[in-house]
PDB file of C-alpha atoms and ligand atoms in Angstrom:
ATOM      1  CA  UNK A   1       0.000   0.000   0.000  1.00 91.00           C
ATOM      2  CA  UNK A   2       1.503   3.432  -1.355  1.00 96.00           C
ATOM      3  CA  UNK A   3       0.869   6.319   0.700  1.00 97.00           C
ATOM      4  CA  UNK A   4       0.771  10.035  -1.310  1.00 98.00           C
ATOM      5  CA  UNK A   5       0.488  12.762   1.044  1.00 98.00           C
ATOM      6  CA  UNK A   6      -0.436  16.548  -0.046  1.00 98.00           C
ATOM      7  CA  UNK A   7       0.558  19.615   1.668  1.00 98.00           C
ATOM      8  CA  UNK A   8      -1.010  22.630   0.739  1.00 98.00           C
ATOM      9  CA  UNK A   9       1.007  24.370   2.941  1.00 98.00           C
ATOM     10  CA  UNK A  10      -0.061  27.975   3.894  1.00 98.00           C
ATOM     11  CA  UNK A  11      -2.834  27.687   0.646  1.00 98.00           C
ATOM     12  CA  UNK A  12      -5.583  28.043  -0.640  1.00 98.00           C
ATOM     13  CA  UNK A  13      -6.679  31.495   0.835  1.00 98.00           C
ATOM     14  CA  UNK A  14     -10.275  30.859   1.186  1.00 98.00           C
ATOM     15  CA  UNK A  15     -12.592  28.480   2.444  1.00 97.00           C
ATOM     16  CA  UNK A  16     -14.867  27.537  -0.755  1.00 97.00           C
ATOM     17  CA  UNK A  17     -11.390  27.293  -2.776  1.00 98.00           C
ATOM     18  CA  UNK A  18     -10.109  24.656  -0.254  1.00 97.00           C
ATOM     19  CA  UNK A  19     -13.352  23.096  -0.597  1.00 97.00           C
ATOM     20  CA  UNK A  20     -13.413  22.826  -4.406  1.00 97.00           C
ATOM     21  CA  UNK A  21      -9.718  21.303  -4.594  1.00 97.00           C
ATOM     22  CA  UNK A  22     -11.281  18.613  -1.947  1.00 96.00           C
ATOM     23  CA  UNK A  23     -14.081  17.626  -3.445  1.00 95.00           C
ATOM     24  CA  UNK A  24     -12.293  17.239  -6.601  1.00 95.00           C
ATOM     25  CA  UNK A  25      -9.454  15.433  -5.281  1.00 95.00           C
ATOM     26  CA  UNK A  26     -12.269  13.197  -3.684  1.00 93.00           C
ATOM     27  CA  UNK A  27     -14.508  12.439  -6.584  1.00 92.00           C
ATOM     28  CA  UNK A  28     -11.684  11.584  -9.172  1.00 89.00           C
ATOM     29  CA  UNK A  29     -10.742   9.050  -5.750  1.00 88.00           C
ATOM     30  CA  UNK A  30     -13.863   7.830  -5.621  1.00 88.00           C
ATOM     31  CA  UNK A  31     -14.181   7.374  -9.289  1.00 87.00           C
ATOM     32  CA  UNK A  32     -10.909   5.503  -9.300  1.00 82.00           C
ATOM     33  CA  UNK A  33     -11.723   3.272  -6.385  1.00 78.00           C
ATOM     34  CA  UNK A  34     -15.154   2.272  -7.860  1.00 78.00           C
ATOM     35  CA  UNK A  35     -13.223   0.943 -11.307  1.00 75.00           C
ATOM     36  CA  UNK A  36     -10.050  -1.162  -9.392  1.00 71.00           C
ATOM     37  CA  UNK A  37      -8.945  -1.495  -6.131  1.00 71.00           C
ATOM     38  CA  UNK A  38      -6.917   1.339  -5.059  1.00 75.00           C
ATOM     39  CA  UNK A  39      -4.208   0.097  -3.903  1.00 85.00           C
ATOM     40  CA  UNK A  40      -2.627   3.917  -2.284  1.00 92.00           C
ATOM     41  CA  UNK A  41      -3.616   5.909   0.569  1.00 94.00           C
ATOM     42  CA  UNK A  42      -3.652   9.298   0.070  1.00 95.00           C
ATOM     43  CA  UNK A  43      -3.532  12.086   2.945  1.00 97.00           C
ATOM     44  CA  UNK A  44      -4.805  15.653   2.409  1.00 97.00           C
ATOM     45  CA  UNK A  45      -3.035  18.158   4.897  1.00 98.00           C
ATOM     46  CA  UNK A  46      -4.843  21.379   4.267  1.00 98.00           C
ATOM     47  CA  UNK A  47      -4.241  24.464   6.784  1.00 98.00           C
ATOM     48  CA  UNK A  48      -5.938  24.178  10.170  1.00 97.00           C
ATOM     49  CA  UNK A  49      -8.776  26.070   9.585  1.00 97.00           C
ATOM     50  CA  UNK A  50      -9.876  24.153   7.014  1.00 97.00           C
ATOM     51  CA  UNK A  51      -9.723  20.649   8.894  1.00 96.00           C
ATOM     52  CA  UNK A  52     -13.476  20.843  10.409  1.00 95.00           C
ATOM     53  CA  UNK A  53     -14.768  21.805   6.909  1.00 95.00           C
ATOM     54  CA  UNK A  54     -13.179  19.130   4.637  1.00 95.00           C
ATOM     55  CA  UNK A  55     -14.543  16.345   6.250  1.00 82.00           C
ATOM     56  CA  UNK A  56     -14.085  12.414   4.418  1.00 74.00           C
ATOM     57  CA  UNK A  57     -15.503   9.228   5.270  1.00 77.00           C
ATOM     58  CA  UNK A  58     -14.071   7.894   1.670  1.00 77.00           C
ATOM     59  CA  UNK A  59     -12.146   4.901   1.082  1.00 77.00           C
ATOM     60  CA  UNK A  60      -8.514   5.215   1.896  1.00 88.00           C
ATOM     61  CA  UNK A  61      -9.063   8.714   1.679  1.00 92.00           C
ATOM     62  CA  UNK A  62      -7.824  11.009   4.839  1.00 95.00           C
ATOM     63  CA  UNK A  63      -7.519  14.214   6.494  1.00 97.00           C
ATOM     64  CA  UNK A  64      -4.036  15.052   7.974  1.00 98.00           C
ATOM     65  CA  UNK A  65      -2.385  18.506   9.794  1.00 98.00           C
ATOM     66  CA  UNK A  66       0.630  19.976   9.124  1.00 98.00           C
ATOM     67  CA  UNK A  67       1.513  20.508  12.845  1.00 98.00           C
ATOM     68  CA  UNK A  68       0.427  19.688  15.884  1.00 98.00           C
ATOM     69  CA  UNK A  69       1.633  20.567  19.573  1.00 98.00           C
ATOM     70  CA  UNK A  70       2.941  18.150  22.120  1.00 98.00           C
ATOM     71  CA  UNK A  71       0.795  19.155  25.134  1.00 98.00           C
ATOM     72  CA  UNK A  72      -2.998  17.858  24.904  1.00 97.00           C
ATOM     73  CA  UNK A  73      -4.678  20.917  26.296  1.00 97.00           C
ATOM     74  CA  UNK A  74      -3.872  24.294  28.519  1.00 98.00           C
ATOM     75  CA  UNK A  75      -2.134  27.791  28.218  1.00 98.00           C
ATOM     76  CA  UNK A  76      -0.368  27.546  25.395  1.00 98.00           C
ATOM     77  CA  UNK A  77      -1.472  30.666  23.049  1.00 98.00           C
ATOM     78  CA  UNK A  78      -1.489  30.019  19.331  1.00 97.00           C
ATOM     79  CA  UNK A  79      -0.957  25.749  19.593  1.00 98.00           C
ATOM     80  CA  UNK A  80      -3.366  22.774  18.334  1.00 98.00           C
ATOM     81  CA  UNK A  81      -3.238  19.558  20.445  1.00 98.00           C
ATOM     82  CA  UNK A  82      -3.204  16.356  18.479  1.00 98.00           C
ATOM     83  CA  UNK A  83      -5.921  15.264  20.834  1.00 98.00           C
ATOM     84  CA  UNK A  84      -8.178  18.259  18.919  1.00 98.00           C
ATOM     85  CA  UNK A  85      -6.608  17.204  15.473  1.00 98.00           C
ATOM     86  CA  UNK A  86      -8.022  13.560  16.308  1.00 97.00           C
ATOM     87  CA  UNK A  87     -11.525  14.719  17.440  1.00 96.00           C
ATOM     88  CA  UNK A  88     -11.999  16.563  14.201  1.00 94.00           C
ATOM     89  CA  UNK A  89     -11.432  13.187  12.056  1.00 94.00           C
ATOM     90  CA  UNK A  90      -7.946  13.542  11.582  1.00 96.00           C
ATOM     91  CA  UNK A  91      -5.223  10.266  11.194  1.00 97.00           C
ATOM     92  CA  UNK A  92      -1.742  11.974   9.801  1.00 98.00           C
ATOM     93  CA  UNK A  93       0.230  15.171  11.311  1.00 98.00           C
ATOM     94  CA  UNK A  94       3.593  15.928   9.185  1.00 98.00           C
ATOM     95  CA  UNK A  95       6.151  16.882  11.854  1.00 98.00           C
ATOM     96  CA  UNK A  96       9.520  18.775  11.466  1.00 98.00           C
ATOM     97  CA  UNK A  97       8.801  19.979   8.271  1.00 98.00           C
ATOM     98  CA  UNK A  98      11.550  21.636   6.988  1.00 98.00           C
ATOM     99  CA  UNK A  99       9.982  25.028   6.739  1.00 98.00           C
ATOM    100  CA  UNK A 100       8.932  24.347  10.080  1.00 98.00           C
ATOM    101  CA  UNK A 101      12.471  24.437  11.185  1.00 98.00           C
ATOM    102  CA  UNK A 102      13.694  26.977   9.288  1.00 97.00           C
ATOM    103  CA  UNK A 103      10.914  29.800   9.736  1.00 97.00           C
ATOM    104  CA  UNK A 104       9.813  28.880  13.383  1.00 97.00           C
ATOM    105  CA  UNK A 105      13.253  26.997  14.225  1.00 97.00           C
ATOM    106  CA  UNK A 106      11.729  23.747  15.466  1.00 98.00           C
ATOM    107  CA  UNK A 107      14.099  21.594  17.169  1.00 98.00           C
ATOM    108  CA  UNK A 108      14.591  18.360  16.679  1.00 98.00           C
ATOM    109  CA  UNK A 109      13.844  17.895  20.574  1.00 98.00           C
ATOM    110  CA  UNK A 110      10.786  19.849  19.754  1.00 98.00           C
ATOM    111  CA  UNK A 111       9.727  17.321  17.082  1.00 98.00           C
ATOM    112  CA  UNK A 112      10.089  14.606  19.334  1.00 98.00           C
ATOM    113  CA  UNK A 113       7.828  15.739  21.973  1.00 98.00           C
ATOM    114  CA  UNK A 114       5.308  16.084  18.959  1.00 98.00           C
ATOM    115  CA  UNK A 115       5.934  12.654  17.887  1.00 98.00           C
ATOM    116  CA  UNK A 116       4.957  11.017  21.354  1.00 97.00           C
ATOM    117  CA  UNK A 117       2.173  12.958  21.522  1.00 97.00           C
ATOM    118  CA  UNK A 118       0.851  12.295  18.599  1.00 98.00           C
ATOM    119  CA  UNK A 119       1.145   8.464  18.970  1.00 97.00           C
ATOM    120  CA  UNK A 120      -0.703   8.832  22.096  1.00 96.00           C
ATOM    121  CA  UNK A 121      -3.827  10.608  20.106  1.00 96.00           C
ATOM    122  CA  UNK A 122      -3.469   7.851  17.309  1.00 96.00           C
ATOM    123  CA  UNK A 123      -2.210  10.433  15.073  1.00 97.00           C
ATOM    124  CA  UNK A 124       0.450   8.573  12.526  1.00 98.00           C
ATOM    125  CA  UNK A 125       3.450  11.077  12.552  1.00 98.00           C
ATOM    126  CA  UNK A 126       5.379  11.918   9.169  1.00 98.00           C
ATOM    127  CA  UNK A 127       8.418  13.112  10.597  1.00 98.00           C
ATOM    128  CA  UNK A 128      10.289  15.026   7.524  1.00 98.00           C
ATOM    129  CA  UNK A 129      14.065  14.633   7.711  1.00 98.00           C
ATOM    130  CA  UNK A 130      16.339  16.263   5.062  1.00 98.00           C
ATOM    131  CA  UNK A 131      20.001  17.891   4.318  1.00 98.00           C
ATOM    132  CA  UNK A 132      19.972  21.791   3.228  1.00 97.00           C
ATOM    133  CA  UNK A 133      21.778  22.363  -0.211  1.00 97.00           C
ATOM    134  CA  UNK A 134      24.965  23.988   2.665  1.00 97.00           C
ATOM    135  CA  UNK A 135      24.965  20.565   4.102  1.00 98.00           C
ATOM    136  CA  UNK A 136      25.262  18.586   0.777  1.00 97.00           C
ATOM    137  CA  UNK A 137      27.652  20.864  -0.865  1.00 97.00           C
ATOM    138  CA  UNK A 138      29.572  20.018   2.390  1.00 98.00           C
ATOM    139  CA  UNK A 139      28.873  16.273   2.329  1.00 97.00           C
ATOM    140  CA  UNK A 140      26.850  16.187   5.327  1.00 98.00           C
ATOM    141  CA  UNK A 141      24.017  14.748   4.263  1.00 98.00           C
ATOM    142  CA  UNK A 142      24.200  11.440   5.789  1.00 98.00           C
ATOM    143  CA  UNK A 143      25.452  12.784   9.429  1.00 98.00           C
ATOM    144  CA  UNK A 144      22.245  15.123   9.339  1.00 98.00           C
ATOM    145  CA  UNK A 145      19.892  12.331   8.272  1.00 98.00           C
ATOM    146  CA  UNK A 146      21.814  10.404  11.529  1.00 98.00           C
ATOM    147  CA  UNK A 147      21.485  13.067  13.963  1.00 98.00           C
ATOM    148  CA  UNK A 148      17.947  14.069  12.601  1.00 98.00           C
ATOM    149  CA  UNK A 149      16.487  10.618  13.200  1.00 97.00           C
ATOM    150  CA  UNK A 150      18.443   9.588  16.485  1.00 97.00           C
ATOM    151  CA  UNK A 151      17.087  12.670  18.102  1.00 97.00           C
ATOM    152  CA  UNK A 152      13.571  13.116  16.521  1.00 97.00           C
ATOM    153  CA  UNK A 153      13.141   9.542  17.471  1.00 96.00           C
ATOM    154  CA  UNK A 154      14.649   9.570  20.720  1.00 94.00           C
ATOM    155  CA  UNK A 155      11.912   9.633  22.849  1.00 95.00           C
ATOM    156  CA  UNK A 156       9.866   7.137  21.001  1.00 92.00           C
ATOM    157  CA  UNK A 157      12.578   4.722  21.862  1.00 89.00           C
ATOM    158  CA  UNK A 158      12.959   5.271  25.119  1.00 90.00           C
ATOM    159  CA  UNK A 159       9.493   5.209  25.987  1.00 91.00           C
ATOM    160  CA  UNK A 160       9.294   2.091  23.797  1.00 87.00           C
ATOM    161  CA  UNK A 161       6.225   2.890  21.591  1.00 87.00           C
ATOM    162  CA  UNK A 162       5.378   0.332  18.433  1.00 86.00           C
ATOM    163  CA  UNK A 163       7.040   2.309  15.438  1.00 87.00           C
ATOM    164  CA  UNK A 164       4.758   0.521  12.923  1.00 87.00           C
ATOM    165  CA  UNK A 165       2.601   4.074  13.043  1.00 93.00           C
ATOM    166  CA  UNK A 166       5.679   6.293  12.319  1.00 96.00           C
ATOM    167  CA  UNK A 167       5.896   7.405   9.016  1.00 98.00           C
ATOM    168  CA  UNK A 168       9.198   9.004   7.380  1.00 98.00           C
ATOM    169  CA  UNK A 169       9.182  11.752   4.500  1.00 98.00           C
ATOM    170  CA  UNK A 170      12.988  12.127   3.230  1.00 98.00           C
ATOM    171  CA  UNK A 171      12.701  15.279   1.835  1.00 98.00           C
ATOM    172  CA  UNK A 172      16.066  17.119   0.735  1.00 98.00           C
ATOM    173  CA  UNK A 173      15.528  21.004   1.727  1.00 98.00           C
ATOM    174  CA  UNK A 174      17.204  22.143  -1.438  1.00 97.00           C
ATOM    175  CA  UNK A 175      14.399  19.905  -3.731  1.00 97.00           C
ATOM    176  CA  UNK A 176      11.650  21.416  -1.997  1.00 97.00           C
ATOM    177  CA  UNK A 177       9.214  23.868  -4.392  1.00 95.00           C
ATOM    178  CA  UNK A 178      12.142  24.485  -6.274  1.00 96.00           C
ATOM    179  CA  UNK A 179      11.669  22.477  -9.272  1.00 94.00           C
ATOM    180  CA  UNK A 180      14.895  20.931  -8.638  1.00 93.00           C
ATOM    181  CA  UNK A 181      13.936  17.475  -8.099  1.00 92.00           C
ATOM    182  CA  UNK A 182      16.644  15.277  -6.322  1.00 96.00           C
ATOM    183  CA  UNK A 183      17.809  12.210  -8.806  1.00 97.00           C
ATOM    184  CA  UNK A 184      16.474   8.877  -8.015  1.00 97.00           C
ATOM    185  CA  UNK A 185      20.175   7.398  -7.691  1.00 97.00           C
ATOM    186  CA  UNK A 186      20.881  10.305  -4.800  1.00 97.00           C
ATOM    187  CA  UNK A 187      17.583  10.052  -3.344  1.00 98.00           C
ATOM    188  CA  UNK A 188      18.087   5.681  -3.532  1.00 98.00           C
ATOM    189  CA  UNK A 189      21.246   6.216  -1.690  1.00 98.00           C
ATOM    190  CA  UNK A 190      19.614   8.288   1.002  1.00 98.00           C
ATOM    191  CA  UNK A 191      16.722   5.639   1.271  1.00 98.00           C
ATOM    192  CA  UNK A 192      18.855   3.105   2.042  1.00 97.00           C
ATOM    193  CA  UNK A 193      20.594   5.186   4.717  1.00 98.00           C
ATOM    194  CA  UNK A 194      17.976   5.913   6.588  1.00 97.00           C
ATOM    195  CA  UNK A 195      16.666   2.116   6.102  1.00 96.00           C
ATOM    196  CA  UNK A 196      19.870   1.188   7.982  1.00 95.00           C
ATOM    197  CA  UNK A 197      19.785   3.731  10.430  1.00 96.00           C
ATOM    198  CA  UNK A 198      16.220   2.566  11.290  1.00 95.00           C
ATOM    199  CA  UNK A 199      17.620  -0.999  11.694  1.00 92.00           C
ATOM    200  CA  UNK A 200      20.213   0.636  14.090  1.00 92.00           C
ATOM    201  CA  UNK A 201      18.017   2.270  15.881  1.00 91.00           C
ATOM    202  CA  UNK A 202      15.395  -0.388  16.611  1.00 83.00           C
ATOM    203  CA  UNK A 203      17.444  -3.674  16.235  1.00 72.00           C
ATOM    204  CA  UNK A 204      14.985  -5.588  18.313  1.00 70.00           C
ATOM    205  CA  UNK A 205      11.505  -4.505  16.561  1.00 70.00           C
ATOM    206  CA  UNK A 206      10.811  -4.558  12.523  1.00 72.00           C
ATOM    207  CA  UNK A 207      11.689  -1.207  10.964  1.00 73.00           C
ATOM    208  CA  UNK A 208      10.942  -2.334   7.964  1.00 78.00           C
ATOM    209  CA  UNK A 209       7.232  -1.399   8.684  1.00 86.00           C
ATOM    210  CA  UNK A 210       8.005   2.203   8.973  1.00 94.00           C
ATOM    211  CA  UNK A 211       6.948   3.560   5.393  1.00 96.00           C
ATOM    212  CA  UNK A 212       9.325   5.928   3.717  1.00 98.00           C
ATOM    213  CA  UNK A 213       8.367   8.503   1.372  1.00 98.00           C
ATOM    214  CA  UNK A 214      10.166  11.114  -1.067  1.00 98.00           C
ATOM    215  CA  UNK A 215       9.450  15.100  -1.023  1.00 98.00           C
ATOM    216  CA  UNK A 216      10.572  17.472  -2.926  1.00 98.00           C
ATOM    217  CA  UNK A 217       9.374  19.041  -6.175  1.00 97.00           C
ATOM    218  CA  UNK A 218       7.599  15.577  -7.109  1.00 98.00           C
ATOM    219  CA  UNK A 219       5.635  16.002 -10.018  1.00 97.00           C
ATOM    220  CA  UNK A 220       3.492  13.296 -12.919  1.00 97.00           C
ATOM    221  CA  UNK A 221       7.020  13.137 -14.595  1.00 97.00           C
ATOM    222  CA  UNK A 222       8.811  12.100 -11.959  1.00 97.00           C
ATOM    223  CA  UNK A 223       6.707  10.688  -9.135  1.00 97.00           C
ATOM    224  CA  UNK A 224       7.004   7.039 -10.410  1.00 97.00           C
ATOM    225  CA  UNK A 225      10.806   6.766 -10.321  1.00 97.00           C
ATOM    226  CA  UNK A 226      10.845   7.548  -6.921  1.00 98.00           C
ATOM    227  CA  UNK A 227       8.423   4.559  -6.136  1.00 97.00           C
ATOM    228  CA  UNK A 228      10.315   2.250  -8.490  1.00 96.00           C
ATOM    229  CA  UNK A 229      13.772   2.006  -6.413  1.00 97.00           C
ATOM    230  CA  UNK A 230      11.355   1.754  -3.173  1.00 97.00           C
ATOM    231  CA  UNK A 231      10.278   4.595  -1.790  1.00 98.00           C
ATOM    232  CA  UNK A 232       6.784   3.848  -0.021  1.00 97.00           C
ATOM    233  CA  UNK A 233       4.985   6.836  -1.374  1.00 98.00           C
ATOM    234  CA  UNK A 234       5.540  10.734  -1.992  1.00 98.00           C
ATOM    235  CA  UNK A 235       5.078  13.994   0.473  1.00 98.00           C
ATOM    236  CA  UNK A 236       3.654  16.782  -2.157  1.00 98.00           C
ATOM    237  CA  UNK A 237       3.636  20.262  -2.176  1.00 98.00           C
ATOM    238  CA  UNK A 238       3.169  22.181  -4.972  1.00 98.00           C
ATOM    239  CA  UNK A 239       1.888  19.881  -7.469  1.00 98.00           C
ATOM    240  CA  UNK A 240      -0.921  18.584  -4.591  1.00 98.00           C
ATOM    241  CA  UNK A 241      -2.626  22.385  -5.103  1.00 98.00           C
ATOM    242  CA  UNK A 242      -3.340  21.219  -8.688  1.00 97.00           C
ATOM    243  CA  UNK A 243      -5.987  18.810  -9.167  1.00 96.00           C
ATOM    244  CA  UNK A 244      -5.515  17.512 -12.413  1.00 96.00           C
ATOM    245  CA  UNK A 245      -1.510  16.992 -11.534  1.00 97.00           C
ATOM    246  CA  UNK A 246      -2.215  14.864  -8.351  1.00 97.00           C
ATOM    247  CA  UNK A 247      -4.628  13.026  -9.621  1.00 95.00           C
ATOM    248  CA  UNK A 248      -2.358  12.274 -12.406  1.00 95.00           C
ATOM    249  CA  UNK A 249       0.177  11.204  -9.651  1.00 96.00           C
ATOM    250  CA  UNK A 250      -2.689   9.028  -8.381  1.00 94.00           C
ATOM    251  CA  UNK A 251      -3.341   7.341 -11.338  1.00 89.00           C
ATOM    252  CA  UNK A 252       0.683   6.839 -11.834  1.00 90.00           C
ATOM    253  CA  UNK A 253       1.213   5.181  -9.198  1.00 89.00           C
ATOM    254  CA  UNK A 254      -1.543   3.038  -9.600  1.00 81.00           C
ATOM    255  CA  UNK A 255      -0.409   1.864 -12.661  1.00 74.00           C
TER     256      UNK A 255
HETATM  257  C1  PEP B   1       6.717  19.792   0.710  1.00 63.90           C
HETATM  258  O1  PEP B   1       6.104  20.793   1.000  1.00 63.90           O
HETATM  259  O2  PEP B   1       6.953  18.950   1.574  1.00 63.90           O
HETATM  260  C2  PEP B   1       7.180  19.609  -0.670  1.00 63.90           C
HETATM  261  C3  PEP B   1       7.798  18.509  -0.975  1.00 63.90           C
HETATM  262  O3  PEP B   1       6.903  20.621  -1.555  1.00 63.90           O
HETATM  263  P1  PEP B   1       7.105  20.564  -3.153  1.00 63.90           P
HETATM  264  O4  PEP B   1       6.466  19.291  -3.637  1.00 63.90           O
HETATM  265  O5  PEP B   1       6.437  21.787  -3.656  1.00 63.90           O
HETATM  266  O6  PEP B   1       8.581  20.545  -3.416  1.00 63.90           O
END
């Protein structure tokens, strides 16, 4: 089972525009499910405001956040709790995204409060992990993966929760809405690391459950390579504010 998840990011600025992109998105799901089996998942992670409106009770078709605080309730001015984010119908919250880090500078200790708490609300976290385009020109890309999953996942592991929720979205920060797609070979290289850094990190339970998806200026062209050296599925951005391109997506990766 593939797994596409949009982020619309800060977008679309009103209400019955959000709605319109959903209920597309939805019918052209519906109409695809109703010919074969659909064998993805897709995740729609619209801004917070629009959560309570965009409700779905379709097939393999969900609602996700692109935040979510750690604490479940209390004075904490501005935050959403992933217990709310579950009440309104919710199943996904992307975590550490890397905008997230850079315009709000999350932590990575941050993120892994988040995490915990959002496997306590049944909330599957897609923790986003990625090298900026400093740290590759530097050839740091695999020591930030490291250092990005030992301590995003740090609690997890010591409170021993079942990973088989956890989701992870490689996502290289230079790829993302530029149009600048990483290549499959560098992004199979990077798949692989984090595969074995997964193994490293939980040698006694199956890692190989955790599903591991490529971001970063994905697009109809490209979307399928990505899937063919392994990847589990695809974090969108851009090309998930265009119906007609992620339903093509859809339809690829059917195929
Ligand atoms: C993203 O927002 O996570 C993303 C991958 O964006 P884009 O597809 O536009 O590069």
């Amino acid at each position: 089972m593939k797994l596409i998840v949009a982020n619309w990011k800060c977008n679309p600025s009103t209400l019955s525009e959000a709605k319109s992109l959903f209920n597309e998105v939805k019918k052209r799901i519906e109409e695809i499910y109703s010919k074969k089996n659909l064998n993805s998942e897709i995740v729609i992670c619209p801004p917070f405001i629009y959560l309570s409106e965009l409700q779905s009770s379709t097939y393999r078709f969900y609602l996700g956040a692109q935040d979510c605080f750690w604490e479940e309730k209390g004075a904490f001015t501005g935050e959403i709790s992933p217990l709310m984010l579950r009440k309104l119908g919710c199943h996904y919250v992307i975590l550490g995204h890397s905008e997230r880090r850079r315009y709000l500078k999350e932590t990575n200790q941050m993120i892994a409060k988040k995490i915990v708490a959002a496997l306590k609300f049944r909330l599957r976290p897609i923790l986003c992990i990625g090298e900026t385009l400093e740290e590759r020109k530097q050839e740091k890309t695999a020591y930030i993966l490291k250092t990005q999953l030992r301590e995003s996942l740090e609690l997890v592991i010591s409170y021993k929760l079942s990973v088989s929720n956890l989701v992870i979205a490689y996502e290289p920060v230079w790829a993302i809405g530029t149009g600048n797609n990483c290549s499959v070979d560098e992004a199979m290289t990077s798949l692989m690391f984090i595969k074995r850094q997964l193994l490293n990190l939980y040698p006694k339970k199956n890692p190989n459950k955790i599903k591991i998806l490529y971001g970063g200026s994905v697009n109809s062209k490209n979307a399928k390579e990505y899937i063919n050296v392994g990847f589990d599925g695809l974090l969108i951005g851009g090309a998930s504010l265009k119906s007609r391109e992620f339903i093509k997506i859809i339809h690829f990766i059917q195929s």
